[in-house]
Amino acid sequence: MPAPIPTEAEVLGYFDKLSNWGRWGADDELGTPNLITPEKTQRAVSLVREGVTVSLAREIRWEPTADVPSPPVHFMLESGEGWASGDKVSARPNAAAIDYIGMVFHGVSVTHVDSLAHFFWNGKTYNGKPAHLVSTSLGATVCSVVAGKGGFISRGVLVDVPLVRGVDWLERGEGVMPEDILAAEERCGFRVQEGDILLIRTGQLRRRSVEGPVDRSAGSTACQAACLPLFHERGIAVMGSDTGNDVSPAQYAKVPQPIHQVGITAMGLWILDNANLEDIAEGCRQRSRWEFMLSIGPLPLHNTTGSPVNPIAVF
Amino acid sequence: MPAPIPTEAEVLGYFDKLSNWGRWGADDELGTPNLITPEKTQRAVSLVREGVTVSLAREIRWEPTADVPSPPVHFMLESGEGWASGDKVSARPNAAAIDYIGMVFHGVSVTHVDSLAHFFWNGKTYNGKPAHLVSTSLGATVCSVVAGKGGFISRGVLVDVPLVRGVDWLERGEGVMPEDILAAEERCGFRVQEGDILLIRTGQLRRRSVEGPVDRSAGSTACQAACLPLFHERGIAVMGSDTGNDVSPAQYAKVPQPIHQVGITAMGLWILDNANLEDIAEGCRQRSRWEFMLSIGPLPLHNTTGSPVNPIAVF
Amino acid sequence: MPAPIPTEAEVLGYFDKLSNWGRWGADDELGTPNLITPEKTQRAVSLVREGVTVSLAREIRWEPTADVPSPPVHFMLESGEGWASGDKVSARPNAAAIDYIGMVFHGVSVTHVDSLAHFFWNGKTYNGKPAHLVSTSLGATVCSVVAGKGGFISRGVLVDVPLVRGVDWLERGEGVMPEDILAAEERCGFRVQEGDILLIRTGQLRRRSVEGPVDRSAGSTACQAACLPLFHERGIAVMGSDTGNDVSPAQYAKVPQPIHQVGITAMGLWILDNANLEDIAEGCRQRSRWEFMLSIGPLPLHNTTGSPVNPIAVF
Amino acid sequence: MPAPIPTEAEVLGYFDKLSNWGRWGADDELGTPNLITPEKTQRAVSLVREGVTVSLAREIRWEPTADVPSPPVHFMLESGEGWASGDKVSARPNAAAIDYIGMVFHGVSVTHVDSLAHFFWNGKTYNGKPAHLVSTSLGATVCSVVAGKGGFISRGVLVDVPLVRGVDWLERGEGVMPEDILAAEERCGFRVQEGDILLIRTGQLRRRSVEGPVDRSAGSTACQAACLPLFHERGIAVMGSDTGNDVSPAQYAKVPQPIHQVGITAMGLWILDNANLEDIAEGCRQRSRWEFMLSIGPLPLHNTTGSPVNPIAVF
């Protein structure tokens, strides 16, 4: 029998109860990554035993799919063709290839982090910053991803929910509960601590590779809102998963995306969407070790509400 | 008196002399980052003493400037405006902001790595791959940046040329010589070794912040072609600088961009263009220590000839 | 019983037989629209009786559909939101809305004309211009759409094939035959003449509005290759239809898109793809009159192989 | 001595005095082009004597210039290169070239029309439509350019101000006054009438071709606000010029762009920006005739606040 989920009133209460507004100063635009102190980074580095790296990014591809109807675009402004022909027509003097890339990285495809300008609640985002400061014309004049320019190098901890539950993957519409995280701690021998980058594997990306992409209306698993108090209590700096990070269909009419809505606006939590956790999960299982150094370097995109990233884990 | 530069014949000879074709197998598309073995990564990690991170990326900005007439673009598909008005018109149910970013990352502005599909010589790129495999329609069907998906975590070594020479910055058109690198080794107490990420600071970005941007026709400093044999001999995995990484005006009619042309196509060298080396240089000077762990996670962009990156150094 | 279609050898023979190379000079980049002389324009204008205009363009929309997985894009750089709020954050001093539009107009969605740089045959396009002059870096340095900058105002003639055949629409994979055009002339009382803009309605767009979009792999009706000699004999200046203008699945292995391949490269024929012929067909039926003045103003897009257009008919 | 310009209070009064709100119904989104009745189109057509066409569009180019730092973009998704090589790598089976075009057509470069969703005054646009209906997410859900899909074919009348004043061009910052229009009527023998497309040549584009582009901060000539009552009184349907259509530096603090602000929001006037009036002016002078048929076919861009156009005049 699944654990009962919090009531909508309880989730609405999280906005106050889990708030980090003012915690790191009235002007702070960084939020929970403040918990990644140099000590935490040093601790993460000290976990490395082998020097083996694993990427947590999905390949960024250009074809529309059932779940990603409007993918990023890639155009070649110059290619390798024709240079040997003797009659090459080019603005460029030397044989080189040049690309244009364009993307809406938010959504359910590109591995990316959300900055604290991505969501709003009651007209504000994290630390009480007014929503209108994230403007159509100028973008995120507060809480842009540039706040995370220094990068996040901390301990990554993988909660492999299918491993703990003994299933292939969670069902769409089903939520990861705090009990899953506690069970993983028990089963895998770690404890989520302050400054950690908490990675939740649901197996949904594995399912996609087996069954193929499906329309977003089919729904999604993700962490249930009930996880938010645990995130807060343990002081995680960044949370990520192999999903878009909110259960759908929505479970609460007034708070349809609680992980993003509470996490970003109240807690100042940076969220890593659409990570590829298959390779790291395999690496963890092989080593019976679910912690590792993790390095995330968000692109310092001026006034932007997030960034595509390639998080690199090191065993 | 400046050191004499190699003759054009000598530089043309580098294509054979410094070639790594076949060194890591006929199918290799990765090149010199093969030298970043797990041992090298482990060695880099072991350098960390403080857990202090420093970004080596320039902020990605949207305004045309004298040196970047066609900068990246940033559009908001939804912003924070209007949500509180009661009559918001949006395709989205929840108050969130969404961005589009688009860019030609190659050039002299965005901090980025080049994959081995970026340049060609005699109709081929690294490892003899034919140039036409980097096609207008499909992009880099070989040697794309996805080859570097696993990330580069290795020792970063900073050669601070202005520090060694006792100047503010190098002049445009002037090259960094291997003697500068050797002098830095002497002065700063390190030795460039196999698997290193070699960073060459010329001060050109510092000059830009002092004097403002100038048209690209004004020229650029960078490593002179004479550095290539040293790069090869020492076995560096990645080289980067605070420039576009070739001296201009060009010093050789037949090989106008030797660092890119020899480095990429013959050596399989990954190049980091337009890094911000100001903060790391300051950090090194403060610590009298010019080596550190460096983490680079190129975005795994399908069939693309490079990627914007935010390299993170850790002291 | 359907009329037999030409053999592949016959269609291959069209490249010579229907060639207009040299007809309007060795440097000509305009092709068949040369046949729209001032006299022809004057004749077209003299057809106008009522001053009633009808658009032949499909609305350009932004949603992916089964037949158009990668539609044009539309972003607002500034909108009407927030101006009344008193705390508007904008780069713009005045309340205004600004758009970005982007599109690959070629394909089966946007109503557009092809310039003579759009297709190649044996390494050449119209008038023997080498294909490499349409380069990745610079675009159509010959035969760009700018050749048609002066616009095409001529007599439009509508061949309403479903009307003549007594069907709702033609089947996908089925071709319009020259006999259909001759039957329309007989039935509707006109004769296609030199300088005309010939519009072929297949009903395929009507079918889309009734049955919804289907994947392109389902095929398409269009003019069969057999129409090409008739186009040439009558001297039409532009041909258009409510399709992408080639039968699919392809009927000839070596010439899979004969209307485009022969029409553009040999004849210098401008092709109007994806026109909306529903309103004009209704207007013609109401008036029992299938000729009208037609005005097409291609955008003078530098070095571009075509342009989206809104052709305006006037009764 | 230049004519005195209206006071700011007078210009502010235009919003009421020249209002067409409700004139064509409470739901009207078209505005003054309602005045182009079939009779007016028929009248325009009847002016044609020779069948000679003249384009009023500027070529759309891709290079940044002093006055256009962020021009439209053009990428080739496939080109003519490499098809003859025998080893072409392409997603496309046939030799063809494909383009992407992208642009912010508003501004001072692209010849385009503004729809009535482009500007706002006191939180509303034409016919009292609330500004928030032109939203960041969905664009112009009212008053989009699709309202003009039927095209504008009416009488074009050219007021050649430099001809009338006997100068090469007007100075930047200087306005065209209603007296200039009246003088042109007198000098050139026409009278601006209801439904006309009024074209005002200032010579500014001619100056650009002689002197080269200058930064926008240098200012612009255009129609002075004093012309608005005349536009209203005569019932012009569309007004255009060889400028961005507002004098700059602004002459009124509260109404810095009166032609756009009053014209669009109060009058429902469609404005044609950045027309190329050099060829048509030459054609008019040659014929001593300053009226002609003019055909404008705005692209029916869903929810968009205007469209690039190629207006075609016919003598």
CSV table of C-alpha atoms in Angstrom, one decimal, chain C residues 20 22-34 116 126-129 143 147 267-268:
chain,number,residue,atom,x,y,z
C,20,ASN,CA,15.3,27.3,-71.3
C,22,GLY,CA,20.3,30.7,-72.7
C,23,ARG,CA,16.8,31.7,-73.7
C,24,TRP,CA,17.0,35.0,-71.8
C,25,GLY,CA,20.7,35.4,-72.0
C,26,ALA,CA,23.7,33.6,-70.4
C,27,ASP,CA,23.5,35.7,-67.2
C,28,ASP,CA,19.7,35.3,-66.6
C,29,GLU,CA,18.8,34.2,-63.1
C,30,LEU,CA,15.0,34.8,-63.4
C,31,GLY,CA,13.8,32.1,-65.9
C,32,THR,CA,10.2,31.8,-66.8
C,33,PRO,CA,9.0,34.9,-65.0
C,34,ASN,CA,10.7,36.7,-67.9
C,116,LEU,CA,16.1,28.9,-59.2
C,126,TYR,CA,19.1,26.9,-64.1
C,127,ASN,CA,21.1,28.3,-66.9
C,128,GLY,CA,24.1,26.1,-66.2
C,129,LYS,CA,25.0,27.8,-63.0
C,143,CYS,CA,19.7,32.6,-58.7
C,147,ALA,CA,16.0,37.9,-58.9
C,267,MET,CA,13.1,25.3,-67.4
C,268,GLY,CA,13.8,28.0,-64.8
